[in-house]
Short mmCIF file of C-alpha atoms and ligand atoms in Angstrom, two decimals:
data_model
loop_
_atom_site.label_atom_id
_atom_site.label_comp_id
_atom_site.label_asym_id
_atom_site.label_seq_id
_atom_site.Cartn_x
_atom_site.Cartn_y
_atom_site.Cartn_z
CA UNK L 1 0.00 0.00 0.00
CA UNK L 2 1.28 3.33 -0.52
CA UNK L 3 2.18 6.10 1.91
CA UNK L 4 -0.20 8.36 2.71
CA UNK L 5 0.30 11.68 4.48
CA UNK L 6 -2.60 13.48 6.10
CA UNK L 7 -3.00 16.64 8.26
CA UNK L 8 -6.05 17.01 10.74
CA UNK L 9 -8.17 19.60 11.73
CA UNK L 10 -9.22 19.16 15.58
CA UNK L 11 -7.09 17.63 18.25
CA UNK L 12 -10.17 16.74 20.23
CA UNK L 13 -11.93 14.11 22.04
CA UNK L 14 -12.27 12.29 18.19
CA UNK L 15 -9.17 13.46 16.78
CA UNK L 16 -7.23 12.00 20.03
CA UNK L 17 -8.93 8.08 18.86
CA UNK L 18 -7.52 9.18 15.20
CA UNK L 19 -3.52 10.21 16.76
CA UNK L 20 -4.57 6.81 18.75
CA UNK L 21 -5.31 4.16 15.84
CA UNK L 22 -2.81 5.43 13.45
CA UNK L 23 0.12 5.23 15.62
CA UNK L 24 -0.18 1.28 14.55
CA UNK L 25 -1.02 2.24 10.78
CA UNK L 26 2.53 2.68 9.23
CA UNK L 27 2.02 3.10 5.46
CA UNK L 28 -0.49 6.70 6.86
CA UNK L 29 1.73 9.44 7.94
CA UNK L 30 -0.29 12.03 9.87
CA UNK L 31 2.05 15.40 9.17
CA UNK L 32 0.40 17.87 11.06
CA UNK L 33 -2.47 18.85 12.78
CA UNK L 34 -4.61 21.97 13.10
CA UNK L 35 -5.66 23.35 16.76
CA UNK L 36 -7.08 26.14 18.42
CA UNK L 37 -4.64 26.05 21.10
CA UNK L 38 -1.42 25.12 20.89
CA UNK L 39 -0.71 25.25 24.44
CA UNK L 40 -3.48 23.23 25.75
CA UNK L 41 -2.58 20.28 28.03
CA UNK L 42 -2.90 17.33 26.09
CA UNK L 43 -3.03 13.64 27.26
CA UNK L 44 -2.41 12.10 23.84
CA UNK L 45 1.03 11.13 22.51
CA UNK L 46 1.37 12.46 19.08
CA UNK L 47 4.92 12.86 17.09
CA UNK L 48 3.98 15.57 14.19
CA UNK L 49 3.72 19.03 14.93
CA UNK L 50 0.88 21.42 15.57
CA UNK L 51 -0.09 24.89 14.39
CA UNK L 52 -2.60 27.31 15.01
CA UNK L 53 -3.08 28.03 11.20
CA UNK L 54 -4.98 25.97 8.62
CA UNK L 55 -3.15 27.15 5.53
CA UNK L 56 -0.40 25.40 7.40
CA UNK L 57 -2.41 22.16 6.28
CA UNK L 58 -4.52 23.47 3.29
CA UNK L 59 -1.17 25.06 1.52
CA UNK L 60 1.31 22.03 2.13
CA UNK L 61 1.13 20.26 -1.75
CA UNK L 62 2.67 16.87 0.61
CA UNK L 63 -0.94 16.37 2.15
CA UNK L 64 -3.10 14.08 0.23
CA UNK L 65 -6.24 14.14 2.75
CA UNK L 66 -7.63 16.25 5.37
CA UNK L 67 -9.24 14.65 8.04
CA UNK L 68 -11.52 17.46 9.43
CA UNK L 69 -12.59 16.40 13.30
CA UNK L 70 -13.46 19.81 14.35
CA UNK L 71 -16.75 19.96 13.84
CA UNK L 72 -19.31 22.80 13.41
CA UNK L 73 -20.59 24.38 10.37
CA UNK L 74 -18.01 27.74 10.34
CA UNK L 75 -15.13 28.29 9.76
CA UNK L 76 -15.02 24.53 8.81
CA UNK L 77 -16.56 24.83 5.74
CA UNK L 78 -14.84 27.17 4.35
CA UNK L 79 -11.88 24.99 5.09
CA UNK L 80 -13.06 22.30 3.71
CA UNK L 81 -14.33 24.12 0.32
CA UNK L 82 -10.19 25.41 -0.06
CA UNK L 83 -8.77 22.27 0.88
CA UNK L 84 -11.32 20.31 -1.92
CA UNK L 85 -9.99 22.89 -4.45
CA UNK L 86 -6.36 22.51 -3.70
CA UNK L 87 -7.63 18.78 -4.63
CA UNK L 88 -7.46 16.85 -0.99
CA UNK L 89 -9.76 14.06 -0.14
CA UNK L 90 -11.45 14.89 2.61
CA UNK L 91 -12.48 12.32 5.74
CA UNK L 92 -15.11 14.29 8.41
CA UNK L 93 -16.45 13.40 11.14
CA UNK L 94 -19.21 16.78 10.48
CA UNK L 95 -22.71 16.17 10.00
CA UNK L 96 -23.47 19.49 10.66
CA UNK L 97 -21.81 21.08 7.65
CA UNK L 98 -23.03 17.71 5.51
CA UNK L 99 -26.21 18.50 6.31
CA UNK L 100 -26.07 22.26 5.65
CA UNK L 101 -23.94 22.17 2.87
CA UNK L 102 -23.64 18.48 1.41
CA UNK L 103 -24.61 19.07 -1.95
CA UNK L 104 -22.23 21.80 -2.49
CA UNK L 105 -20.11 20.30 -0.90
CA UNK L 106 -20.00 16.51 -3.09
CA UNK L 107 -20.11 18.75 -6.75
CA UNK L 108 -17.12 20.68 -5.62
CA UNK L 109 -15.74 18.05 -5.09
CA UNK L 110 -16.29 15.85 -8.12
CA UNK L 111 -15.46 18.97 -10.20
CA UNK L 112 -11.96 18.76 -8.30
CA UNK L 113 -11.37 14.82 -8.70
CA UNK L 114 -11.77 13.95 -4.76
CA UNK L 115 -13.69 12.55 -2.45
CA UNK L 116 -15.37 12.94 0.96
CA UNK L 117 -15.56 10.04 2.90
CA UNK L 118 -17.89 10.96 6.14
CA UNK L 119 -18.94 7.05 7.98
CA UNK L 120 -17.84 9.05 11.18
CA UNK L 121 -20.77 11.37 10.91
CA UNK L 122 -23.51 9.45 11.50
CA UNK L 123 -23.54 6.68 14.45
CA UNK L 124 -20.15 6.68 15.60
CA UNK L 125 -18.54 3.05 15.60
CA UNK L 126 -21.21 1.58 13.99
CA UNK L 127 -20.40 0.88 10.12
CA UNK L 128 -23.52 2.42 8.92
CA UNK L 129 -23.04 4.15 5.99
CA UNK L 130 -20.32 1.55 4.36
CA UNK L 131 -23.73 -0.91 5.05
CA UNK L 132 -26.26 1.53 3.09
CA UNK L 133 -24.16 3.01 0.67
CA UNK L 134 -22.11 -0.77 -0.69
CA UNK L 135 -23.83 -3.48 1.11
CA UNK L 136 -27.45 -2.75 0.60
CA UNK L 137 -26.48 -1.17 -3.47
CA UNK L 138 -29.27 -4.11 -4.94
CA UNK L 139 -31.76 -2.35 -2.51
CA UNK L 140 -34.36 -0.07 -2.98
CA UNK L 141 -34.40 1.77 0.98
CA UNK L 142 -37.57 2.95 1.78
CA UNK L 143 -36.89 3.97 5.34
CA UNK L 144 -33.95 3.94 7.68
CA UNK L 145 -35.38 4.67 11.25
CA UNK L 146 -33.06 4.27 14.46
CA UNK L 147 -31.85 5.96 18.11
CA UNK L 148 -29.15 7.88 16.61
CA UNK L 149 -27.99 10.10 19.52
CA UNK L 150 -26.01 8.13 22.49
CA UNK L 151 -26.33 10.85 25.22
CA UNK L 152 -30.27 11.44 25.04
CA UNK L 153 -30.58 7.42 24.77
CA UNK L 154 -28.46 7.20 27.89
CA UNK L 155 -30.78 9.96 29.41
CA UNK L 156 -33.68 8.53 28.77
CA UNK L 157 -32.15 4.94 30.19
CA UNK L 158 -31.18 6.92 33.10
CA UNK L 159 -35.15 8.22 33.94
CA UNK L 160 -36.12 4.79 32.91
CA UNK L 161 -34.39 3.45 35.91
CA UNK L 162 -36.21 6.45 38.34
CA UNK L 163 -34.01 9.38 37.76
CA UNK L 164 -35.80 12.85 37.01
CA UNK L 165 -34.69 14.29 33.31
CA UNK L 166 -32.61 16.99 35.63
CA UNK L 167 -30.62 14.00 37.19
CA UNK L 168 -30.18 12.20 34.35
CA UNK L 169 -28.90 14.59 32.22
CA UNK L 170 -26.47 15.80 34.97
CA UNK L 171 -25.34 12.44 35.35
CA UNK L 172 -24.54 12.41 31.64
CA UNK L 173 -22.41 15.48 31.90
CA UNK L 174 -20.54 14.18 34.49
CA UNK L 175 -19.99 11.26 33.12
CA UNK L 176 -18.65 13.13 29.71
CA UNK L 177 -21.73 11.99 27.27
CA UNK L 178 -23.60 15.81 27.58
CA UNK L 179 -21.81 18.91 26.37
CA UNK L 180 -22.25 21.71 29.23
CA UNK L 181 -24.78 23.21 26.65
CA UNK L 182 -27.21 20.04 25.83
CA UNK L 183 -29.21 22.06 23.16
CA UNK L 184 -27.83 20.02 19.85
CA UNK L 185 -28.83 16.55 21.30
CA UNK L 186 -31.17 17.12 23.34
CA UNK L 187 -33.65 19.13 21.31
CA UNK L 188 -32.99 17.16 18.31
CA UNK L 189 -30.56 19.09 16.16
CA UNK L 190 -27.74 16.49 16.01
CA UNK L 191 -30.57 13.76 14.86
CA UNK L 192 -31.96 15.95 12.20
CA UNK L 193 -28.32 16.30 10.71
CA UNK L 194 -27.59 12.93 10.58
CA UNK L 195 -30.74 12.48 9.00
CA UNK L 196 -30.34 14.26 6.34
CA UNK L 197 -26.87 12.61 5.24
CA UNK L 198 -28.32 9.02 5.53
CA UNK L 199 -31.64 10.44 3.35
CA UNK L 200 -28.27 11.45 0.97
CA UNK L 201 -27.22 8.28 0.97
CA UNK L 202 -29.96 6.08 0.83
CA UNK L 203 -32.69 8.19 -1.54
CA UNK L 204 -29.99 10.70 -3.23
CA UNK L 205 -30.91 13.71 -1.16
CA UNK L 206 -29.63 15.68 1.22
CA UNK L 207 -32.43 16.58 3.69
CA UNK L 208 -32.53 20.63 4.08
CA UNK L 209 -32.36 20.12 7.99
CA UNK L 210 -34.80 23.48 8.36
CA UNK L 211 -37.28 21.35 7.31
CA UNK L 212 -37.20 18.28 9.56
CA UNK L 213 -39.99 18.28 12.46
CA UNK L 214 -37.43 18.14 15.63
CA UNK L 215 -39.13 17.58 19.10
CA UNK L 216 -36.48 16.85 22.37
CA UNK L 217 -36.53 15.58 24.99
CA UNK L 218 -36.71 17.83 27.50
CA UNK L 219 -40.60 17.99 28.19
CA UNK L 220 -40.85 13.64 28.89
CA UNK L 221 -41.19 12.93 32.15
CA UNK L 222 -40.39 9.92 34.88
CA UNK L 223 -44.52 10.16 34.90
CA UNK L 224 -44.60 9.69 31.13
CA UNK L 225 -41.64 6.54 30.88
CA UNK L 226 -43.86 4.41 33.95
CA UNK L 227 -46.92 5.25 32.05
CA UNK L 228 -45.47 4.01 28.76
CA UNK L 229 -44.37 1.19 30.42
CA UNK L 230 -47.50 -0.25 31.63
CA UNK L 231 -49.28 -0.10 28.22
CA UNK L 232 -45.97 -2.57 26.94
CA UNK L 233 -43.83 0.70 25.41
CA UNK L 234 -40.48 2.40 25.72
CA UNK L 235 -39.74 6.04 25.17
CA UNK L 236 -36.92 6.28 22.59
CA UNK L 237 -35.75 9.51 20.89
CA UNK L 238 -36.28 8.04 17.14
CA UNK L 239 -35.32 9.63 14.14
CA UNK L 240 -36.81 8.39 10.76
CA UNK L 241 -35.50 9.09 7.04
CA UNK L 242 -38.08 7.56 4.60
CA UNK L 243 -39.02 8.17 1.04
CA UNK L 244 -41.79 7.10 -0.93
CA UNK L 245 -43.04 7.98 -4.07
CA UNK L 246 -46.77 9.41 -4.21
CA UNK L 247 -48.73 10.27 -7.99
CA UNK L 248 -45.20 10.89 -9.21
CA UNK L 249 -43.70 12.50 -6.24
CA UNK L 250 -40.91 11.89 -4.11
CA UNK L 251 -42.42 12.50 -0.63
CA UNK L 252 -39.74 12.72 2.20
CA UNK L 253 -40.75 11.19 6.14
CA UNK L 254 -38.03 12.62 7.70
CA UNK L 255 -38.51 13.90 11.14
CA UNK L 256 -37.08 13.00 14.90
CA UNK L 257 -39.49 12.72 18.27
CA UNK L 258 -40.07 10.65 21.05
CA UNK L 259 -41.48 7.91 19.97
CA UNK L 260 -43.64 5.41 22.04
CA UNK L 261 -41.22 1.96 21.09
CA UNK L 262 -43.38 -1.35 21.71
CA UNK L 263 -40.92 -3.12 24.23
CA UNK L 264 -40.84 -6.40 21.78
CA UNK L 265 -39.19 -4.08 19.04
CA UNK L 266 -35.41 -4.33 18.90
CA UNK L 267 -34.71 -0.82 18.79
CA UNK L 268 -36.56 -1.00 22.82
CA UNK L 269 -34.29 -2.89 23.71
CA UNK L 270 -30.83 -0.30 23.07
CA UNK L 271 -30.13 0.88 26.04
CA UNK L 272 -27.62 3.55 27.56
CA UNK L 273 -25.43 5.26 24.82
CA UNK L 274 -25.83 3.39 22.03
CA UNK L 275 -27.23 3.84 19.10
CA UNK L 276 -29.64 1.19 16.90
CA UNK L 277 -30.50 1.42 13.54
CA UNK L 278 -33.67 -0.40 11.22
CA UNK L 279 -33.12 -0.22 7.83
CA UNK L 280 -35.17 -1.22 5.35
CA UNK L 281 -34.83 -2.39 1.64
CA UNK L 282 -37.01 -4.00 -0.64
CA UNK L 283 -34.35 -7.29 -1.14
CA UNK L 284 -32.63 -7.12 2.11
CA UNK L 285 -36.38 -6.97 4.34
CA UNK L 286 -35.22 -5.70 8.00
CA UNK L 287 -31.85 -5.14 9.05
CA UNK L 288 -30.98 -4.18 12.40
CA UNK L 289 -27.59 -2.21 13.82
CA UNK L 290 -26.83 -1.55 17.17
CA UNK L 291 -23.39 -0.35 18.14
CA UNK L 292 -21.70 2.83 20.26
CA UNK L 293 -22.80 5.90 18.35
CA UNK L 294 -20.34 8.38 19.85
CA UNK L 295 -17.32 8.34 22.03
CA UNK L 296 -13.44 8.43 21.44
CA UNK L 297 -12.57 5.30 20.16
CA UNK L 298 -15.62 4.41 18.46
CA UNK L 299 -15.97 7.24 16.81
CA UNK L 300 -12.08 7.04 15.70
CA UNK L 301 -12.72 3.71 14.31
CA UNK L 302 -15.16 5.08 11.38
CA UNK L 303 -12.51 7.79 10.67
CA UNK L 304 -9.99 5.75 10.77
CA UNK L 305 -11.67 2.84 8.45
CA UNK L 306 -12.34 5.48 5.89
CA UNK L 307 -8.78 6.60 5.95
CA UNK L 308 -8.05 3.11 5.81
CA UNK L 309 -10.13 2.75 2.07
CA UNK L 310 -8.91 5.77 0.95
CA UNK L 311 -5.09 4.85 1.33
CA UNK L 312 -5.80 1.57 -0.09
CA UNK L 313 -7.58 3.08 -3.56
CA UNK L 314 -5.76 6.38 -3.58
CA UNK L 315 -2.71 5.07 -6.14
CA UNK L 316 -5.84 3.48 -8.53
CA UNK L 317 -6.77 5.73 -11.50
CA UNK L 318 -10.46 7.33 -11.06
CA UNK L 319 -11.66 5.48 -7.76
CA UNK L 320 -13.06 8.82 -6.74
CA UNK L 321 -16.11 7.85 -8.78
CA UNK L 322 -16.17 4.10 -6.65
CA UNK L 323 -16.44 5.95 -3.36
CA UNK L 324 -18.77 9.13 -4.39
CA UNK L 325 -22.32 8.22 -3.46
CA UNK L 326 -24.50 9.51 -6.23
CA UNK L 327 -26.31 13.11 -4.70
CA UNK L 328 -28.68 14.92 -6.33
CA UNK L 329 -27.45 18.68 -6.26
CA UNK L 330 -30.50 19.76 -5.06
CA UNK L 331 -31.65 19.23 -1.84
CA UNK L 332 -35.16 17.73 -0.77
CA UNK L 333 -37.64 19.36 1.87
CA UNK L 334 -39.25 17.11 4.52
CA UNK L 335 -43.12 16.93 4.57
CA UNK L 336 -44.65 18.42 7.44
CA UNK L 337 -45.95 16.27 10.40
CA UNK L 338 -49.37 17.41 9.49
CA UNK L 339 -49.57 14.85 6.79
CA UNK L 340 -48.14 11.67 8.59
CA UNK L 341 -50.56 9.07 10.15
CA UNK L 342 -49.52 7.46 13.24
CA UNK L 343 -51.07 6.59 16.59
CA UNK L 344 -50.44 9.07 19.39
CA UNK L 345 -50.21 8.75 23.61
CA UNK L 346 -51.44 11.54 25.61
CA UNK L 347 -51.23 11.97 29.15
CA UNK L 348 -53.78 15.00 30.77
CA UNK L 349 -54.83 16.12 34.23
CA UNK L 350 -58.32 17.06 34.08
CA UNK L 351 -61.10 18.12 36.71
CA UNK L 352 -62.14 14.93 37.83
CA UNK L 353 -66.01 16.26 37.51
CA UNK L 354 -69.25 14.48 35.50
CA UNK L 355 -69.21 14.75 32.25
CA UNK L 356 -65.33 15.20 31.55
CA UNK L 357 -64.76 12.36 29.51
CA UNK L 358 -67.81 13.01 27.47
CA UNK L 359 -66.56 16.35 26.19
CA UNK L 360 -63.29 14.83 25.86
CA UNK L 361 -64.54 12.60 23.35
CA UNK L 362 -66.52 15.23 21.95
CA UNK L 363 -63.52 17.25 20.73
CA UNK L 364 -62.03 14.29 19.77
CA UNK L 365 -64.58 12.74 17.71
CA UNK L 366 -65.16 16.39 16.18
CA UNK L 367 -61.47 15.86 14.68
CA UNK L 368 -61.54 12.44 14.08
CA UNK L 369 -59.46 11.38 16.86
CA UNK L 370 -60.42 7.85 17.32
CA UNK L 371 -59.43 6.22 20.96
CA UNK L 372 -57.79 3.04 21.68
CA UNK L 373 -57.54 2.81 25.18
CA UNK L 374 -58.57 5.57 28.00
CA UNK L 375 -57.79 4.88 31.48
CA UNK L 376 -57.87 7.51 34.85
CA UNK L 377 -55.49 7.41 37.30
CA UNK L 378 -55.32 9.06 40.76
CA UNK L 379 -58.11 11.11 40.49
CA UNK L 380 -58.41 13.14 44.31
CA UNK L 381 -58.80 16.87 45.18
CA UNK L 382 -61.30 17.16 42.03
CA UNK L 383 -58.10 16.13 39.68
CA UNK L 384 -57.69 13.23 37.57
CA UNK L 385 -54.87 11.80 35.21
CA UNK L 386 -55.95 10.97 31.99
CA UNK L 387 -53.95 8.60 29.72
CA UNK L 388 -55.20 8.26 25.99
CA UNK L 389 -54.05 5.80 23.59
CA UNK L 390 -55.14 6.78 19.99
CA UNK L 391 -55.76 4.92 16.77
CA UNK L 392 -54.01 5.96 13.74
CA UNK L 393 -54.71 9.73 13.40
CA UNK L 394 -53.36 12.65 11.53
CA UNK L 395 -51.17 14.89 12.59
CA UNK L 396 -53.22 17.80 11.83
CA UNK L 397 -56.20 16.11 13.59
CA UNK L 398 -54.24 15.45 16.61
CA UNK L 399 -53.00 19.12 16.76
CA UNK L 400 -56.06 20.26 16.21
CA UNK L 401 -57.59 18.48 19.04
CA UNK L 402 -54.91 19.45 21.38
CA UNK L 403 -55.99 22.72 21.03
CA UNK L 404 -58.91 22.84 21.45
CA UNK L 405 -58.20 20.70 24.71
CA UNK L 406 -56.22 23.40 25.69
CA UNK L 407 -59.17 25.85 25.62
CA UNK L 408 -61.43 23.72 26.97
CA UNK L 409 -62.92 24.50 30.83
CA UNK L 410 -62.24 20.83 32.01
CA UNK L 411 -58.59 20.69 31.54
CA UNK L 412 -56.44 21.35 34.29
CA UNK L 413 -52.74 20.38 32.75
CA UNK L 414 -51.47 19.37 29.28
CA UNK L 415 -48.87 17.13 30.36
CA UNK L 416 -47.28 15.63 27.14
CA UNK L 417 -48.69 14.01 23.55
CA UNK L 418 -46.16 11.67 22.16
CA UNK L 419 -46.35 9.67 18.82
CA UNK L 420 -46.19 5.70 19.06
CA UNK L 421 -44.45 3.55 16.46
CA UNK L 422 -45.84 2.68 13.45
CA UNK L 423 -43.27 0.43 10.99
CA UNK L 424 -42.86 3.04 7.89
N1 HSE F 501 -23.49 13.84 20.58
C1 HSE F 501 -23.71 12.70 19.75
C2 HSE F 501 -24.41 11.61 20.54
C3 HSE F 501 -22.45 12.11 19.18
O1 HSE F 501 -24.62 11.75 21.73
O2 HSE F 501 -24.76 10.61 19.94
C4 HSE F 501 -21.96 12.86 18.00
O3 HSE F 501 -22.93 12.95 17.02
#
């Protein structure tokens, strides 16, 4: 195999796994590596120098491939976009700037000659998009639905075992999975990203991520996980990327929420930081993926793999075109959740007074809500929990109802309406 010299971008938590797996990878010479602070303390070994400045990297003709570990969506993509045009492969880690910028990104890039090679950016260790994008190629994918962030899976593990979303997510700060700011897992943004580059892979376009219906997890509750329990479910942060084809149309189901998991499904049963994945093609029928979806290591392993086939083809004439996926330059919007069908749980406190339940089904009938199960739980002081299982309903029908719930002179709390699944 021929030598190979890289320079990285990021001396990170990730970068730290990549300085960690190619000390044993001989024929890859990692040359230098970009930081924001040379004078940090550092507990990784690593034997090429540092700088401060990219151009260091982006202007040094020896560098075949930038491994970009960074992250974020600026300045990194303008690094990327001068490194592509000085003609370096690029290997990233960034499904932000994918997700933002992907199909600029990919035609720069096959006007240039190079590749991007990005398994890192979606479900850490877990050899996800190698699986979609060469081992399921006789497949038609019609939807690829998983838990694709570790850290709220692990929080909502924690609050399955009795702690309070507060606790739990403290715990997984502590313990390194939670940034100090929990906004881009917790309130969906990091799914919605990777969605969008597996919808690139696996129905040829990028996902604009302004359009994907995000709901966190902040609002669930120790209440909600019990109550989900008893009726045989499991709350799991889900994200779905589907695409069917309607009178013609390409209709993208591409959205992340709690989702109410039956506790027989295999995607209840991953637990703490993983990450699982369902995919589903029209040869292959249901495949299921369950690995570490973030972390040092596992996370180093997908860079490292792709750096890995990259060295290995780089010396063959035209194996960009073996590695590009094929992307449609322009990117797809997501329908809203107005249009999708799907049973829904509800949880209320209402005044436990005669005649409650009758104008509850009032409102719902009026929007045809159709219930599935209705029980009442602790109803004293003249206040009753209410916990509604729907039938299939519409989104626009179930917001609908909500509120005019909401209005309504009977209800004393909204607690929380969550979807349940429904195989796409
Ligand atoms: N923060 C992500 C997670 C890992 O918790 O899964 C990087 O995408």
């Amino acid at each position: 195999m021929a030598r190979v010299v890289l320079g990285m971008l990021g001396l990170g938590t990730v970068g730290s796994g990549v300085v960690e797996l190619l000390a044993k990878h001989r024929h890859v010479t990692l040359k230098k590596i970009a930081v924001k602070d040379i004078n940090k303390v550092r507990t990784t070994e690593f034997s090429c120098p540092l700088t401060t400045n990219v151009n260091d990297i982006i202007d040094d003709p020896e560098i075949e491939v930038l491994v970009e570990v960074m992250g974020g969506e600026n300045p990194t993509l303008s690094y990327l976009e001068q490194a592509i045009k000085k003609r370096k492969h690029i290997v990233t880690a960034n499904k932000e700037v994918l997700a933002k910028h992907g199909p600029h990104l990919f035609a720069l890039a096959k006007e240039h000659g190079v590749t991007i090679f990005f398994e890192a950016s979606v479900a850490g260790g877990v050899p996800l998009l190698s699986t979609i994008h060469k081992g399921l190629e006789a497949n038609e994918i019609s939807s690829i639905v998983g838990i694709l962030n570790g850290t709220t899976n692990f929080i909502l593990s924690s609050m399955e075992a009795g702690k309070s979303y507060e606790e739990a997510l403290a715990e997984a700060q502590a313990l390194g999975f939670a940034e100090a700011d929990p906004t881009a897992d917790v309130d969906g943004f990091d799914v919605a990203y990777k969605l969008s580059v597996l919808s690139a892979l696996a129905h040829r376009h990028f996902v604009k991520p302004e359009t994907i219906y995000r709901e966190g997890i902040r609002t669930i509750t120790k209440e909600d996980m019990a109550l989900a329990k008893e009726f045989g479910y499991r709350i799991k942060l889900l994200g779905t990327a589907g695409k069917r084809d309607e009178k013609g149309k390409e209709i993208f189901d591409v959205r992340v929420h709690p989702t109410l998991v039956p506790l027989e499904h295999p995607l209840a049963s991953v637990s703490g930081s993983n990450n699982g994945i369902l995919v589903k093609g029209h040869a292959v029928g249901e495949l299921t993926l369950i690995g570490p979806g973030a972390g040092k290591l596992p996370t180093a392993s997908a860079v490292v793999g792709d750096l890995m086939n990259l060295a290995g083809a780089l010396k063959l004439p035209d194996f960009a075109s073996y590695f590009q996926p094929v992307i449609e330059a322009s990117p797809a919007s997501a329908t809203p959740p107005d249009e999708w069908k799907c049973p829904f749980y509800l949880r209320l406190v209402v005044n436990d007074t005669p005649g409650v339940i009758g104008k509850l089904g009032t409102i719902f009938g009026a929007n045809d809500v159709s219930i599935a199960t209705i029980i009442q739980r602790d109803a004293q002081d003249k206040e009753a929990t209410i916990v509604i299982l729907t039938h299939d309903v519409l989104g626009r029908n179930m917001n609908q109802a909500i509120e005019e719930l909401k209005k309504s002179d009977f209800l004393k709390t909204f607690g929380n309406a969550f979807r349940i699944f429904r195989s796409a």
